[in-house]
Tab-separated table of C-alpha atoms in Angstrom:
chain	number	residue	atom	x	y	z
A	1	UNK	CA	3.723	-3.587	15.550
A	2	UNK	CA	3.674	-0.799	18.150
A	3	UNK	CA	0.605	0.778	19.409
A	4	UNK	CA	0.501	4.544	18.738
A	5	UNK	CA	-0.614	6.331	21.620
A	6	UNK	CA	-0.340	10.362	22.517
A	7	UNK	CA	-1.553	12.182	25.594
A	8	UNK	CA	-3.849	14.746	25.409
A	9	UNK	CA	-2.918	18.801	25.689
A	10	UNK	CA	-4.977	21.882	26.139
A	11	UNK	CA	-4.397	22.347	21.870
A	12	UNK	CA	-3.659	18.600	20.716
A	13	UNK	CA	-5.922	15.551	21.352
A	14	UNK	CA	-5.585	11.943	22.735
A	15	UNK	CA	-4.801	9.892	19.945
A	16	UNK	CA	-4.714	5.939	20.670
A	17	UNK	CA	-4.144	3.299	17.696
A	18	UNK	CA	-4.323	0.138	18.890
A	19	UNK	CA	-2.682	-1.829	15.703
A	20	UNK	CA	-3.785	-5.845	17.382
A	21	UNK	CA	-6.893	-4.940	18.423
A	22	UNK	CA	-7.946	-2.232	15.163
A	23	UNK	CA	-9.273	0.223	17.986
A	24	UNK	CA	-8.990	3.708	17.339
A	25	UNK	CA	-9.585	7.072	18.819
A	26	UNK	CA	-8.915	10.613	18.340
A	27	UNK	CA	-10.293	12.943	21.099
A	28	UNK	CA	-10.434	16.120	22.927
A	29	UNK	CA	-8.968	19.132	20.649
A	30	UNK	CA	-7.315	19.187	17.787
A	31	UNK	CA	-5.309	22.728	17.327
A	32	UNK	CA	-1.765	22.537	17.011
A	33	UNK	CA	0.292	24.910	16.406
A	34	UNK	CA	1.648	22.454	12.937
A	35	UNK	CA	-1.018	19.934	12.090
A	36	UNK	CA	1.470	18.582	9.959
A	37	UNK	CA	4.010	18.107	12.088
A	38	UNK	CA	1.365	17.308	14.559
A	39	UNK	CA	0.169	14.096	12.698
A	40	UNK	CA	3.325	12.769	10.712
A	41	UNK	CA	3.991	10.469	13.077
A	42	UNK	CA	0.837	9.187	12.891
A	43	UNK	CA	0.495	8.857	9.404
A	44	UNK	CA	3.922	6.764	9.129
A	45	UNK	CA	2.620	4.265	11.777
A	46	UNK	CA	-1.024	4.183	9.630
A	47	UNK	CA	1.399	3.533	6.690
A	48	UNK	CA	2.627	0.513	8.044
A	49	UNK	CA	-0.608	-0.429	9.692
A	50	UNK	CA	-2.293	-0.677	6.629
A	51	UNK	CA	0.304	-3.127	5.336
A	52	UNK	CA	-1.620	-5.607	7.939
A	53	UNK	CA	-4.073	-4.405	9.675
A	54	UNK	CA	-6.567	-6.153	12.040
A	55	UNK	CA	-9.565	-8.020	10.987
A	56	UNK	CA	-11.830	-5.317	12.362
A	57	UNK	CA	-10.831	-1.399	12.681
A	58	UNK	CA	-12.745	1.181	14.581
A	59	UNK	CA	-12.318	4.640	14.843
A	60	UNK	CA	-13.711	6.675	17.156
A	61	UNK	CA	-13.404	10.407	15.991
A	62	UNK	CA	-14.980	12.811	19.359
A	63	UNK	CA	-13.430	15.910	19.262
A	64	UNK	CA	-14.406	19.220	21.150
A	65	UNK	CA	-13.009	21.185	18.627
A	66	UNK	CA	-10.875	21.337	15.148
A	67	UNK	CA	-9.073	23.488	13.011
A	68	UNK	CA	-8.514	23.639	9.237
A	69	UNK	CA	-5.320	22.359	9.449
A	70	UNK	CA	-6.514	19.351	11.703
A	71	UNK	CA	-9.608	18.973	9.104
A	72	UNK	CA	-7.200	18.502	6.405
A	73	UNK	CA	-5.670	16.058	8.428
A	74	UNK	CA	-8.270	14.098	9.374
A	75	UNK	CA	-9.089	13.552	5.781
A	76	UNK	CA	-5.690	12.122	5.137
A	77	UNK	CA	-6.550	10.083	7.733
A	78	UNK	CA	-9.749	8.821	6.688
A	79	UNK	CA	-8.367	7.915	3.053
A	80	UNK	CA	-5.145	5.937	4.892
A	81	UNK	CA	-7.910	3.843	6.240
A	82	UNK	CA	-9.583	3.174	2.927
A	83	UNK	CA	-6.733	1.173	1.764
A	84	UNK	CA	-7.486	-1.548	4.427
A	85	UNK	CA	-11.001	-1.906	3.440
A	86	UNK	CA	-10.314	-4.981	1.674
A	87	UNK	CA	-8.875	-6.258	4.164
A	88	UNK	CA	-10.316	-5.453	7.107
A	89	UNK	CA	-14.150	-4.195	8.455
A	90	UNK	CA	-13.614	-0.626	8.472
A	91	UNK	CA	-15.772	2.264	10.475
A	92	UNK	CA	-15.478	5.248	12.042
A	93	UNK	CA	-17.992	6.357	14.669
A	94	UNK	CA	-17.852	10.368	14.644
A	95	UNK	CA	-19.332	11.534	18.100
A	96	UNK	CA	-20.763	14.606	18.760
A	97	UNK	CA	-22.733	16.780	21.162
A	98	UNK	CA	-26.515	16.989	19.981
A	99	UNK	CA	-26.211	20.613	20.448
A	100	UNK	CA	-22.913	21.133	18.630
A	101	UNK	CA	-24.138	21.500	14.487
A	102	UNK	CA	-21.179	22.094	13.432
A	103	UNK	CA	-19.869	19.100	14.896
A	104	UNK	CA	-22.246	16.930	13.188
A	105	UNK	CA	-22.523	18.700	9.942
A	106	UNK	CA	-18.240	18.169	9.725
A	107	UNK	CA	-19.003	14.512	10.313
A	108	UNK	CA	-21.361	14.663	7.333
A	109	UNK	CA	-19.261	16.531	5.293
A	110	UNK	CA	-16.431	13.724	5.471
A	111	UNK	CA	-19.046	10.854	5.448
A	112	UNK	CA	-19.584	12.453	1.345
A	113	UNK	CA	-15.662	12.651	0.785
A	114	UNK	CA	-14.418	9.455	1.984
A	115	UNK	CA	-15.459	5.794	1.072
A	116	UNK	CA	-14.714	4.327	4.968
A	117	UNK	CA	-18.524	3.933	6.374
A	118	UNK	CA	-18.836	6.981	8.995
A	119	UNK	CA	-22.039	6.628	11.352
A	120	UNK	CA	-22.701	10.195	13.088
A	121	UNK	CA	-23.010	9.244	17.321
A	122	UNK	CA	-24.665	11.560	19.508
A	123	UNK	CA	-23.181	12.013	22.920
A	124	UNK	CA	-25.187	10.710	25.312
């Protein structure tokens, strides 16, 4: 399988799915114009990732910024991943900037809506 990689834009973040080695990231800002559209391709390649995924799967989440859209992403996202928890040692490490409460307190929402272990980071 493929890796899944995107480069970042002023309005859509970095996205790099590394399907041998489970390694994960979403960064930088998430506001596309169609979060949809934005993320479908991602969500087919998690489709098929989940099928087989690695033995160990981290994502790193450490976004500037989000919109609704991209929040209602994220959690389709999040519950992709939860299908591989049987198979495979699942966490997401949401960073944030100690200043930036809103930030953390969207990391704590989805750490009460999902069953994927989220640990909150603060940017060091």
């Amino acid at each position: 399988m493929d890796n899944y990689t995107l480069t970042p834009t002023p309005k859509t973040p970095r996205l790099y799915f590394n399907s041998e080695s489970g390694d994960f990231e979403i960064s930088g800002r998430s506001i596309p114009e169609n979060s949809i559209e934005f993320y479908r391709p991602l969500m087919e390649w998690l489709d098929q990732y989940v099928t087989a995924p690695s033995t160990k799967t981290r994502m790193t989440i450490n976004l500037e910024y989000f919109n609704t859209s991209s929040s209602k992403c994220l959690v389709e996202i999040f519950r992709k991943l939860e299908k591989t928890l049987e198979k495979s040692d699942v966490k997401i490490l949401w960073h944030y900037e100690e200043e930036e409460e809103d930030m953390m307190e969207s990391g704590e929402d989805f750490k009460k809506i999902i069953k994927v272990p989220l640990e909150l980071v603060v940017a060091k």
